[in-house]
């Protein structure tokens, strides 16, 4: 075992790593989080990015859509998260933390990180573009238009992404339809990793007796009582926030399956 393997083995969040199976490394275990960014993400030259329009507001700045050129490859559509100017070091670190997490994953139901821009301003995180945006608004806008097969397909995809995260030893903590993105083929992908707002700024959060804030309606009892987050509490969120609500979506009139 190399010293790097030993270091990783020590920081698997209590998850026992098996040879040949990749496990998640918490970027917070790095003394210098910039090191995690170097290790798990690719730096993109900003001249390869064309920002086209603003599509929303993220926690740290605007979210835009655009195109990414890679030499020898077809240009692809991307979403670009930006870190707004005037940030303090801690905000930059929290912003890039998500990229260090996402960069470790490689699964069709997990949002794919293309790379980051850290050597020039604005600092950016570039990810694959998901044409239908977040699952919660997508379902609301198109209620009554899906077949059972389509809805079950979405659930299956999310479950597959979550199983991958669990196998990697990563606990999401805030699995919700607003954190799932949908592409033009109705493929659902888990997004929103390691954000500092997970417990503090959630609109559904309520104060617990210990003064912390938790999305109480959808959080597993052990996570509410003593903040025990695990793949089991993620599975609870899956059932309460995705499985049950998706089954309440009206099925389209032409759906026979
Ligand atoms: O519901 P939406 O259209 O989907 O509005 C939010 C907004 O940006 C702020 O987060 C959208 N968004 C975030 N990431 C992506 C992405 N990778 N592809 C497309 N839209 C995205 C999200």
PDB file of C-alpha atoms and ligand atoms in Angstrom:
ATOM      1  CA  UNK A   1       0.000   0.000   0.000  1.00  0.00           C
ATOM      2  CA  UNK A   2       1.415   3.386  -0.977  1.00  0.00           C
ATOM      3  CA  UNK A   3       1.264   6.237   1.526  1.00  0.00           C
ATOM      4  CA  UNK A   4      -1.487   7.776  -0.625  1.00  0.00           C
ATOM      5  CA  UNK A   5      -3.552   4.554  -0.360  1.00  0.00           C
ATOM      6  CA  UNK A   6      -3.028   4.535   3.410  1.00  0.00           C
ATOM      7  CA  UNK A   7      -4.112   8.147   3.699  1.00  0.00           C
ATOM      8  CA  UNK A   8      -7.265   7.431   1.719  1.00  0.00           C
ATOM      9  CA  UNK A   9      -8.013   4.308   3.711  1.00  0.00           C
ATOM     10  CA  UNK A  10      -7.959   6.404   6.859  1.00  0.00           C
ATOM     11  CA  UNK A  11     -10.523   8.861   5.574  1.00  0.00           C
ATOM     12  CA  UNK A  12     -13.391   6.863   4.173  1.00  0.00           C
ATOM     13  CA  UNK A  13     -16.041   8.105   6.580  1.00  0.00           C
ATOM     14  CA  UNK A  14     -16.100   4.774   8.352  1.00  0.00           C
ATOM     15  CA  UNK A  15     -16.658   3.006   5.039  1.00  0.00           C
ATOM     16  CA  UNK A  16     -14.399  -0.009   4.529  1.00  0.00           C
ATOM     17  CA  UNK A  17     -12.660   0.352   1.182  1.00  0.00           C
ATOM     18  CA  UNK A  18     -12.297  -2.732  -0.994  1.00  0.00           C
ATOM     19  CA  UNK A  19      -9.405  -3.141  -3.407  1.00  0.00           C
ATOM     20  CA  UNK A  20     -10.396  -1.980  -6.865  1.00  0.00           C
ATOM     21  CA  UNK A  21     -13.518  -0.145  -5.662  1.00  0.00           C
ATOM     22  CA  UNK A  22     -13.172   3.597  -5.646  1.00  0.00           C
ATOM     23  CA  UNK A  23     -14.316   5.338  -2.507  1.00  0.00           C
ATOM     24  CA  UNK A  24     -15.105   8.939  -1.851  1.00  0.00           C
ATOM     25  CA  UNK A  25     -12.526  11.147  -0.167  1.00  0.00           C
ATOM     26  CA  UNK A  26     -13.901  14.055   1.877  1.00  0.00           C
ATOM     27  CA  UNK A  27     -12.108  17.211   0.641  1.00  0.00           C
ATOM     28  CA  UNK A  28     -12.280  18.552   4.212  1.00  0.00           C
ATOM     29  CA  UNK A  29      -9.722  15.937   5.237  1.00  0.00           C
ATOM     30  CA  UNK A  30      -7.123  17.822   3.196  1.00  0.00           C
ATOM     31  CA  UNK A  31      -5.124  20.286   5.220  1.00  0.00           C
ATOM     32  CA  UNK A  32      -5.143  22.465   2.114  1.00  0.00           C
ATOM     33  CA  UNK A  33      -8.509  22.136   0.273  1.00  0.00           C
ATOM     34  CA  UNK A  34      -6.918  23.585  -2.886  1.00  0.00           C
ATOM     35  CA  UNK A  35      -5.002  20.318  -3.076  1.00  0.00           C
ATOM     36  CA  UNK A  36      -8.316  18.416  -3.314  1.00  0.00           C
ATOM     37  CA  UNK A  37      -9.407  20.709  -6.154  1.00  0.00           C
ATOM     38  CA  UNK A  38      -6.157  19.925  -8.021  1.00  0.00           C
ATOM     39  CA  UNK A  39      -6.530  16.241  -7.393  1.00  0.00           C
ATOM     40  CA  UNK A  40     -10.172  15.763  -8.367  1.00  0.00           C
ATOM     41  CA  UNK A  41     -10.933  18.395 -11.000  1.00  0.00           C
ATOM     42  CA  UNK A  42      -9.566  19.544 -14.345  1.00  0.00           C
ATOM     43  CA  UNK A  43      -8.638  23.182 -14.874  1.00  0.00           C
ATOM     44  CA  UNK A  44     -10.348  24.573 -17.974  1.00  0.00           C
ATOM     45  CA  UNK A  45      -8.914  27.420 -20.010  1.00  0.00           C
ATOM     46  CA  UNK A  46     -11.702  30.057 -19.964  1.00  0.00           C
ATOM     47  CA  UNK A  47     -11.205  30.700 -23.709  1.00  0.00           C
ATOM     48  CA  UNK A  48     -12.851  27.297 -24.270  1.00  0.00           C
ATOM     49  CA  UNK A  49     -16.060  28.432 -22.549  1.00  0.00           C
ATOM     50  CA  UNK A  50     -18.777  30.520 -24.187  1.00  0.00           C
ATOM     51  CA  UNK A  51     -21.350  31.823 -21.724  1.00  0.00           C
ATOM     52  CA  UNK A  52     -24.723  32.288 -23.422  1.00  0.00           C
ATOM     53  CA  UNK A  53     -27.334  33.221 -20.837  1.00  0.00           C
ATOM     54  CA  UNK A  54     -28.147  33.324 -17.157  1.00  0.00           C
ATOM     55  CA  UNK A  55     -30.466  30.465 -16.185  1.00  0.00           C
ATOM     56  CA  UNK A  56     -30.725  30.912 -12.445  1.00  0.00           C
ATOM     57  CA  UNK A  57     -29.228  31.954  -9.191  1.00  0.00           C
ATOM     58  CA  UNK A  58     -26.970  29.629  -7.284  1.00  0.00           C
ATOM     59  CA  UNK A  59     -25.866  29.918  -3.682  1.00  0.00           C
ATOM     60  CA  UNK A  60     -22.594  31.611  -4.660  1.00  0.00           C
ATOM     61  CA  UNK A  61     -23.518  33.465  -7.833  1.00  0.00           C
ATOM     62  CA  UNK A  62     -25.261  33.154 -11.185  1.00  0.00           C
ATOM     63  CA  UNK A  63     -25.810  29.874 -12.989  1.00  0.00           C
ATOM     64  CA  UNK A  64     -25.440  30.245 -16.772  1.00  0.00           C
ATOM     65  CA  UNK A  65     -25.798  28.029 -19.788  1.00  0.00           C
ATOM     66  CA  UNK A  66     -23.186  27.956 -22.518  1.00  0.00           C
ATOM     67  CA  UNK A  67     -20.878  25.847 -24.627  1.00  0.00           C
ATOM     68  CA  UNK A  68     -17.573  24.151 -23.947  1.00  0.00           C
ATOM     69  CA  UNK A  69     -15.037  23.453 -26.676  1.00  0.00           C
ATOM     70  CA  UNK A  70     -12.515  20.655 -26.222  1.00  0.00           C
ATOM     71  CA  UNK A  71      -9.816  20.217 -28.907  1.00  0.00           C
ATOM     72  CA  UNK A  72     -10.566  17.185 -31.030  1.00  0.00           C
ATOM     73  CA  UNK A  73     -14.063  16.784 -29.571  1.00  0.00           C
ATOM     74  CA  UNK A  74     -17.543  18.028 -30.386  1.00  0.00           C
ATOM     75  CA  UNK A  75     -18.567  21.219 -28.616  1.00  0.00           C
ATOM     76  CA  UNK A  76     -20.981  20.428 -25.781  1.00  0.00           C
ATOM     77  CA  UNK A  77     -23.708  22.302 -23.897  1.00  0.00           C
ATOM     78  CA  UNK A  78     -22.755  23.088 -20.313  1.00  0.00           C
ATOM     79  CA  UNK A  79     -24.068  24.813 -17.210  1.00  0.00           C
ATOM     80  CA  UNK A  80     -21.628  27.213 -15.620  1.00  0.00           C
ATOM     81  CA  UNK A  81     -21.816  28.068 -11.937  1.00  0.00           C
ATOM     82  CA  UNK A  82     -19.995  31.260 -11.100  1.00  0.00           C
ATOM     83  CA  UNK A  83     -18.599  32.622  -7.867  1.00  0.00           C
ATOM     84  CA  UNK A  84     -19.613  36.253  -7.622  1.00  0.00           C
ATOM     85  CA  UNK A  85     -16.923  38.872  -6.999  1.00  0.00           C
ATOM     86  CA  UNK A  86     -16.141  40.195  -3.550  1.00  0.00           C
ATOM     87  CA  UNK A  87     -15.990  36.705  -2.031  1.00  0.00           C
ATOM     88  CA  UNK A  88     -13.913  35.828   0.967  1.00  0.00           C
ATOM     89  CA  UNK A  89     -11.530  32.869   0.972  1.00  0.00           C
ATOM     90  CA  UNK A  90     -13.996  30.719   2.879  1.00  0.00           C
ATOM     91  CA  UNK A  91     -16.691  31.231   0.196  1.00  0.00           C
ATOM     92  CA  UNK A  92     -14.232  30.321  -2.559  1.00  0.00           C
ATOM     93  CA  UNK A  93     -13.308  27.177  -0.652  1.00  0.00           C
ATOM     94  CA  UNK A  94     -16.956  26.195  -0.052  1.00  0.00           C
ATOM     95  CA  UNK A  95     -17.795  26.892  -3.694  1.00  0.00           C
ATOM     96  CA  UNK A  96     -14.967  24.725  -5.032  1.00  0.00           C
ATOM     97  CA  UNK A  97     -15.630  22.028  -2.475  1.00  0.00           C
ATOM     98  CA  UNK A  98     -18.640  20.916  -4.522  1.00  0.00           C
ATOM     99  CA  UNK A  99     -16.380  20.480  -7.579  1.00  0.00           C
ATOM    100  CA  UNK A 100     -13.875  18.410  -5.560  1.00  0.00           C
ATOM    101  CA  UNK A 101     -16.735  16.111  -4.588  1.00  0.00           C
ATOM    102  CA  UNK A 102     -18.419  15.911  -7.994  1.00  0.00           C
ATOM    103  CA  UNK A 103     -15.077  15.295  -9.725  1.00  0.00           C
ATOM    104  CA  UNK A 104     -14.755  11.989  -7.879  1.00  0.00           C
ATOM    105  CA  UNK A 105     -17.944  10.566  -9.348  1.00  0.00           C
ATOM    106  CA  UNK A 106     -18.466   8.867 -12.666  1.00  0.00           C
ATOM    107  CA  UNK A 107     -21.987   7.567 -13.145  1.00  0.00           C
ATOM    108  CA  UNK A 108     -24.798   8.175 -15.696  1.00  0.00           C
ATOM    109  CA  UNK A 109     -27.149   9.343 -12.901  1.00  0.00           C
ATOM    110  CA  UNK A 110     -24.738  11.730 -11.225  1.00  0.00           C
ATOM    111  CA  UNK A 111     -24.199  15.178 -12.701  1.00  0.00           C
ATOM    112  CA  UNK A 112     -20.903  15.198 -14.574  1.00  0.00           C
ATOM    113  CA  UNK A 113     -18.207  17.731 -13.798  1.00  0.00           C
ATOM    114  CA  UNK A 114     -16.414  19.011 -16.899  1.00  0.00           C
ATOM    115  CA  UNK A 115     -13.939  21.103 -14.953  1.00  0.00           C
ATOM    116  CA  UNK A 116     -13.233  24.316 -13.094  1.00  0.00           C
ATOM    117  CA  UNK A 117     -11.759  27.747 -13.747  1.00  0.00           C
ATOM    118  CA  UNK A 118      -9.689  28.806 -10.745  1.00  0.00           C
ATOM    119  CA  UNK A 119      -6.738  30.591 -12.300  1.00  0.00           C
ATOM    120  CA  UNK A 120      -8.725  33.550 -13.623  1.00  0.00           C
ATOM    121  CA  UNK A 121     -11.842  35.466 -12.587  1.00  0.00           C
ATOM    122  CA  UNK A 122     -14.679  34.699 -12.346  1.00  0.00           C
ATOM    123  CA  UNK A 123     -14.062  31.356 -10.651  1.00  0.00           C
ATOM    124  CA  UNK A 124     -16.366  28.819 -12.345  1.00  0.00           C
ATOM    125  CA  UNK A 125     -17.592  25.254 -12.084  1.00  0.00           C
ATOM    126  CA  UNK A 126     -18.563  23.736 -15.430  1.00  0.00           C
ATOM    127  CA  UNK A 127     -20.968  20.783 -15.530  1.00  0.00           C
ATOM    128  CA  UNK A 128     -23.015  18.987 -18.166  1.00  0.00           C
ATOM    129  CA  UNK A 129     -26.145  20.840 -19.257  1.00  0.00           C
ATOM    130  CA  UNK A 130     -29.485  19.382 -18.213  1.00  0.00           C
ATOM    131  CA  UNK A 131     -32.118  20.719 -20.610  1.00  0.00           C
ATOM    132  CA  UNK A 132     -35.149  20.201 -18.370  1.00  0.00           C
ATOM    133  CA  UNK A 133     -33.707  21.802 -15.227  1.00  0.00           C
ATOM    134  CA  UNK A 134     -34.586  20.634 -11.755  1.00  0.00           C
ATOM    135  CA  UNK A 135     -36.998  17.751 -11.245  1.00  0.00           C
ATOM    136  CA  UNK A 136     -39.391  19.560  -8.885  1.00  0.00           C
ATOM    137  CA  UNK A 137     -40.230  22.382 -11.304  1.00  0.00           C
ATOM    138  CA  UNK A 138     -40.172  19.986 -14.256  1.00  0.00           C
ATOM    139  CA  UNK A 139     -42.786  17.746 -12.604  1.00  0.00           C
ATOM    140  CA  UNK A 140     -44.972  20.722 -11.679  1.00  0.00           C
ATOM    141  CA  UNK A 141     -44.838  22.153 -15.192  1.00  0.00           C
ATOM    142  CA  UNK A 142     -45.662  18.849 -16.837  1.00  0.00           C
ATOM    143  CA  UNK A 143     -48.004  17.222 -14.334  1.00  0.00           C
ATOM    144  CA  UNK A 144     -50.325  14.838 -16.130  1.00  0.00           C
ATOM    145  CA  UNK A 145     -48.014  14.363 -19.082  1.00  0.00           C
ATOM    146  CA  UNK A 146     -45.910  11.419 -17.991  1.00  0.00           C
ATOM    147  CA  UNK A 147     -46.525   7.733 -18.410  1.00  0.00           C
ATOM    148  CA  UNK A 148     -45.986   5.341 -15.510  1.00  0.00           C
ATOM    149  CA  UNK A 149     -43.023   3.894 -17.390  1.00  0.00           C
ATOM    150  CA  UNK A 150     -41.458   7.348 -17.648  1.00  0.00           C
ATOM    151  CA  UNK A 151     -41.992   8.086 -13.940  1.00  0.00           C
ATOM    152  CA  UNK A 152     -40.636   4.730 -12.831  1.00  0.00           C
ATOM    153  CA  UNK A 153     -37.695   5.237 -15.197  1.00  0.00           C
ATOM    154  CA  UNK A 154     -36.894   8.529 -13.447  1.00  0.00           C
ATOM    155  CA  UNK A 155     -37.090   6.886 -10.014  1.00  0.00           C
ATOM    156  CA  UNK A 156     -34.902   4.021 -11.170  1.00  0.00           C
ATOM    157  CA  UNK A 157     -32.274   6.413 -12.450  1.00  0.00           C
ATOM    158  CA  UNK A 158     -32.181   8.357  -9.197  1.00  0.00           C
ATOM    159  CA  UNK A 159     -32.014   5.121  -7.181  1.00  0.00           C
ATOM    160  CA  UNK A 160     -29.137   3.935  -9.329  1.00  0.00           C
ATOM    161  CA  UNK A 161     -27.246   7.209  -8.783  1.00  0.00           C
ATOM    162  CA  UNK A 162     -27.890   7.024  -5.042  1.00  0.00           C
ATOM    163  CA  UNK A 163     -26.715   3.413  -4.876  1.00  0.00           C
ATOM    164  CA  UNK A 164     -23.505   4.476  -6.574  1.00  0.00           C
ATOM    165  CA  UNK A 165     -23.017   7.276  -4.031  1.00  0.00           C
ATOM    166  CA  UNK A 166     -23.686   4.864  -1.178  1.00  0.00           C
ATOM    167  CA  UNK A 167     -21.182   2.346  -2.616  1.00  0.00           C
ATOM    168  CA  UNK A 168     -18.644   5.154  -2.820  1.00  0.00           C
ATOM    169  CA  UNK A 169     -19.247   5.956   0.857  1.00  0.00           C
ATOM    170  CA  UNK A 170     -20.781   9.363   0.133  1.00  0.00           C
ATOM    171  CA  UNK A 171     -23.808  10.591   2.099  1.00  0.00           C
ATOM    172  CA  UNK A 172     -25.816  13.262   0.271  1.00  0.00           C
ATOM    173  CA  UNK A 173     -27.854  14.581   3.268  1.00  0.00           C
ATOM    174  CA  UNK A 174     -30.190  16.706   1.184  1.00  0.00           C
ATOM    175  CA  UNK A 175     -31.730  14.440  -1.412  1.00  0.00           C
ATOM    176  CA  UNK A 176     -34.787  16.224  -2.814  1.00  0.00           C
ATOM    177  CA  UNK A 177     -36.492  16.712  -6.192  1.00  0.00           C
ATOM    178  CA  UNK A 178     -35.044  20.252  -6.383  1.00  0.00           C
ATOM    179  CA  UNK A 179     -31.551  18.690  -6.261  1.00  0.00           C
ATOM    180  CA  UNK A 180     -32.196  16.316  -9.150  1.00  0.00           C
ATOM    181  CA  UNK A 181     -31.646  17.589 -12.699  1.00  0.00           C
ATOM    182  CA  UNK A 182     -33.378  16.212 -15.789  1.00  0.00           C
ATOM    183  CA  UNK A 183     -31.953  16.125 -19.323  1.00  0.00           C
ATOM    184  CA  UNK A 184     -33.750  16.089 -22.682  1.00  0.00           C
ATOM    185  CA  UNK A 185     -34.006  12.274 -22.587  1.00  0.00           C
ATOM    186  CA  UNK A 186     -35.686  12.421 -19.150  1.00  0.00           C
ATOM    187  CA  UNK A 187     -32.561  11.000 -17.539  1.00  0.00           C
ATOM    188  CA  UNK A 188     -32.445  12.162 -13.906  1.00  0.00           C
ATOM    189  CA  UNK A 189     -29.114  12.962 -12.274  1.00  0.00           C
ATOM    190  CA  UNK A 190     -28.282  13.702  -8.665  1.00  0.00           C
ATOM    191  CA  UNK A 191     -26.678  17.109  -8.115  1.00  0.00           C
ATOM    192  CA  UNK A 192     -25.911  19.608  -5.328  1.00  0.00           C
ATOM    193  CA  UNK A 193     -23.023  18.149  -3.396  1.00  0.00           C
ATOM    194  CA  UNK A 194     -21.451  19.211  -0.168  1.00  0.00           C
ATOM    195  CA  UNK A 195     -23.043  22.597   0.008  1.00  0.00           C
ATOM    196  CA  UNK A 196     -22.647  24.561   3.198  1.00  0.00           C
ATOM    197  CA  UNK A 197     -26.332  25.501   3.158  1.00  0.00           C
ATOM    198  CA  UNK A 198     -27.443  21.883   3.514  1.00  0.00           C
ATOM    199  CA  UNK A 199     -28.726  22.324   7.030  1.00  0.00           C
ATOM    200  CA  UNK A 200     -28.771  26.064   7.420  1.00  0.00           C
ATOM    201  CA  UNK A 201     -30.691  27.582   4.541  1.00  0.00           C
ATOM    202  CA  UNK A 202     -33.067  24.900   3.380  1.00  0.00           C
ATOM    203  CA  UNK A 203     -36.491  26.524   2.850  1.00  0.00           C
ATOM    204  CA  UNK A 204     -38.147  23.447   4.353  1.00  0.00           C
ATOM    205  CA  UNK A 205     -35.868  23.443   7.365  1.00  0.00           C
ATOM    206  CA  UNK A 206     -37.146  23.814  10.893  1.00  0.00           C
ATOM    207  CA  UNK A 207     -35.249  24.396  14.087  1.00  0.00           C
ATOM    208  CA  UNK A 208     -34.554  21.331  16.177  1.00  0.00           C
ATOM    209  CA  UNK A 209     -34.380  21.278  19.951  1.00  0.00           C
ATOM    210  CA  UNK A 210     -30.604  21.544  19.716  1.00  0.00           C
ATOM    211  CA  UNK A 211     -30.886  24.766  17.725  1.00  0.00           C
ATOM    212  CA  UNK A 212     -29.753  23.310  14.396  1.00  0.00           C
ATOM    213  CA  UNK A 213     -31.899  23.557  11.269  1.00  0.00           C
ATOM    214  CA  UNK A 214     -33.098  20.476   9.464  1.00  0.00           C
ATOM    215  CA  UNK A 215     -35.639  19.842   6.648  1.00  0.00           C
ATOM    216  CA  UNK A 216     -37.771  18.167   9.273  1.00  0.00           C
ATOM    217  CA  UNK A 217     -40.608  16.765   7.203  1.00  0.00           C
ATOM    218  CA  UNK A 218     -38.269  14.714   5.075  1.00  0.00           C
ATOM    219  CA  UNK A 219     -35.359  13.890   7.314  1.00  0.00           C
ATOM    220  CA  UNK A 220     -34.870  10.483   8.941  1.00  0.00           C
ATOM    221  CA  UNK A 221     -35.670  10.394  12.704  1.00  0.00           C
ATOM    222  CA  UNK A 222     -32.081   9.594  13.708  1.00  0.00           C
ATOM    223  CA  UNK A 223     -30.827  12.510  11.616  1.00  0.00           C
ATOM    224  CA  UNK A 224     -33.309  14.850  13.319  1.00  0.00           C
ATOM    225  CA  UNK A 225     -32.603  13.559  16.813  1.00  0.00           C
ATOM    226  CA  UNK A 226     -28.866  13.350  16.795  1.00  0.00           C
ATOM    227  CA  UNK A 227     -27.700  14.295  13.314  1.00  0.00           C
ATOM    228  CA  UNK A 228     -26.832  10.780  12.331  1.00  0.00           C
ATOM    229  CA  UNK A 229     -26.679  11.078   8.553  1.00  0.00           C
ATOM    230  CA  UNK A 230     -25.907   7.924   6.599  1.00  0.00           C
ATOM    231  CA  UNK A 231     -26.845   6.107   3.418  1.00  0.00           C
ATOM    232  CA  UNK A 232     -29.833   4.846   5.430  1.00  0.00           C
ATOM    233  CA  UNK A 233     -31.053   8.407   6.090  1.00  0.00           C
ATOM    234  CA  UNK A 234     -30.491   9.175   2.376  1.00  0.00           C
ATOM    235  CA  UNK A 235     -32.697   6.163   1.601  1.00  0.00           C
ATOM    236  CA  UNK A 236     -35.357   7.634   3.937  1.00  0.00           C
ATOM    237  CA  UNK A 237     -35.188  10.926   2.007  1.00  0.00           C
ATOM    238  CA  UNK A 238     -35.461   9.006  -1.256  1.00  0.00           C
ATOM    239  CA  UNK A 239     -38.680   7.359  -0.080  1.00  0.00           C
ATOM    240  CA  UNK A 240     -40.217  10.519   1.391  1.00  0.00           C
ATOM    241  CA  UNK A 241     -39.101  13.141  -1.071  1.00  0.00           C
ATOM    242  CA  UNK A 242     -38.940  11.276  -4.339  1.00  0.00           C
ATOM    243  CA  UNK A 243     -40.646   7.913  -4.366  1.00  0.00           C
ATOM    244  CA  UNK A 244     -43.879   8.968  -2.635  1.00  0.00           C
ATOM    245  CA  UNK A 245     -44.211  12.384  -4.389  1.00  0.00           C
ATOM    246  CA  UNK A 246     -43.424  10.905  -7.802  1.00  0.00           C
ATOM    247  CA  UNK A 247     -46.136   8.323  -7.320  1.00  0.00           C
ATOM    248  CA  UNK A 248     -48.599  11.200  -6.668  1.00  0.00           C
ATOM    249  CA  UNK A 249     -47.818  12.849 -10.005  1.00  0.00           C
ATOM    250  CA  UNK A 250     -50.793  12.493 -12.322  1.00  0.00           C
ATOM    251  CA  UNK A 251     -50.269  10.055 -15.110  1.00  0.00           C
ATOM    252  CA  UNK A 252     -50.937  11.353 -18.621  1.00  0.00           C
ATOM    253  CA  UNK A 253     -54.315  10.597 -20.272  1.00  0.00           C
ATOM    254  CA  UNK A 254     -52.718   8.596 -23.075  1.00  0.00           C
ATOM    255  CA  UNK A 255     -50.694   6.447 -20.710  1.00  0.00           C
ATOM    256  CA  UNK A 256     -51.727   2.844 -20.705  1.00  0.00           C
ATOM    257  CA  UNK A 257     -48.580   1.310 -19.196  1.00  0.00           C
TER     258      UNK A 257
HETATM  259  O1  LIG B   1     -35.021  24.578 -12.011  1.00  0.00           O
HETATM  260  P1  LIG B   1     -33.967  25.139 -12.861  1.00  0.00           P
HETATM  261  O2  LIG B   1     -34.253  25.468 -14.264  1.00  0.00           O
HETATM  262  O3  LIG B   1     -32.678  24.188 -12.783  1.00  0.00           O
HETATM  263  O4  LIG B   1     -33.292  26.394 -12.120  1.00  0.00           O
HETATM  264  C1  LIG B   1     -32.151  26.045 -11.400  1.00  0.00           C
HETATM  265  C2  LIG B   1     -31.071  27.088 -11.602  1.00  0.00           C
HETATM  266  O5  LIG B   1     -30.127  26.573 -12.519  1.00  0.00           O
HETATM  267  C3  LIG B   1     -30.330  27.455 -10.308  1.00  0.00           C
HETATM  268  O6  LIG B   1     -29.738  26.308  -9.762  1.00  0.00           O
HETATM  269  C4  LIG B   1     -30.591  25.348 -13.030  1.00  0.00           C
HETATM  270  N1  LIG B   1     -29.457  24.447 -13.186  1.00  0.00           N
HETATM  271  C5  LIG B   1     -28.506  24.145 -12.273  1.00  0.00           C
HETATM  272  N2  LIG B   1     -27.632  23.273 -12.789  1.00  0.00           N
HETATM  273  C6  LIG B   1     -28.014  23.039 -14.068  1.00  0.00           C
HETATM  274  C7  LIG B   1     -27.514  22.203 -15.117  1.00  0.00           C
HETATM  275  N3  LIG B   1     -26.442  21.462 -14.949  1.00  0.00           N
HETATM  276  N4  LIG B   1     -28.167  22.207 -16.286  1.00  0.00           N
HETATM  277  C8  LIG B   1     -29.270  22.975 -16.456  1.00  0.00           C
HETATM  278  N5  LIG B   1     -29.801  23.762 -15.507  1.00  0.00           N
HETATM  279  C9  LIG B   1     -29.171  23.784 -14.330  1.00  0.00           C
HETATM  280  C10 LIG B   1     -31.601  24.788 -12.054  1.00  0.00           C
END
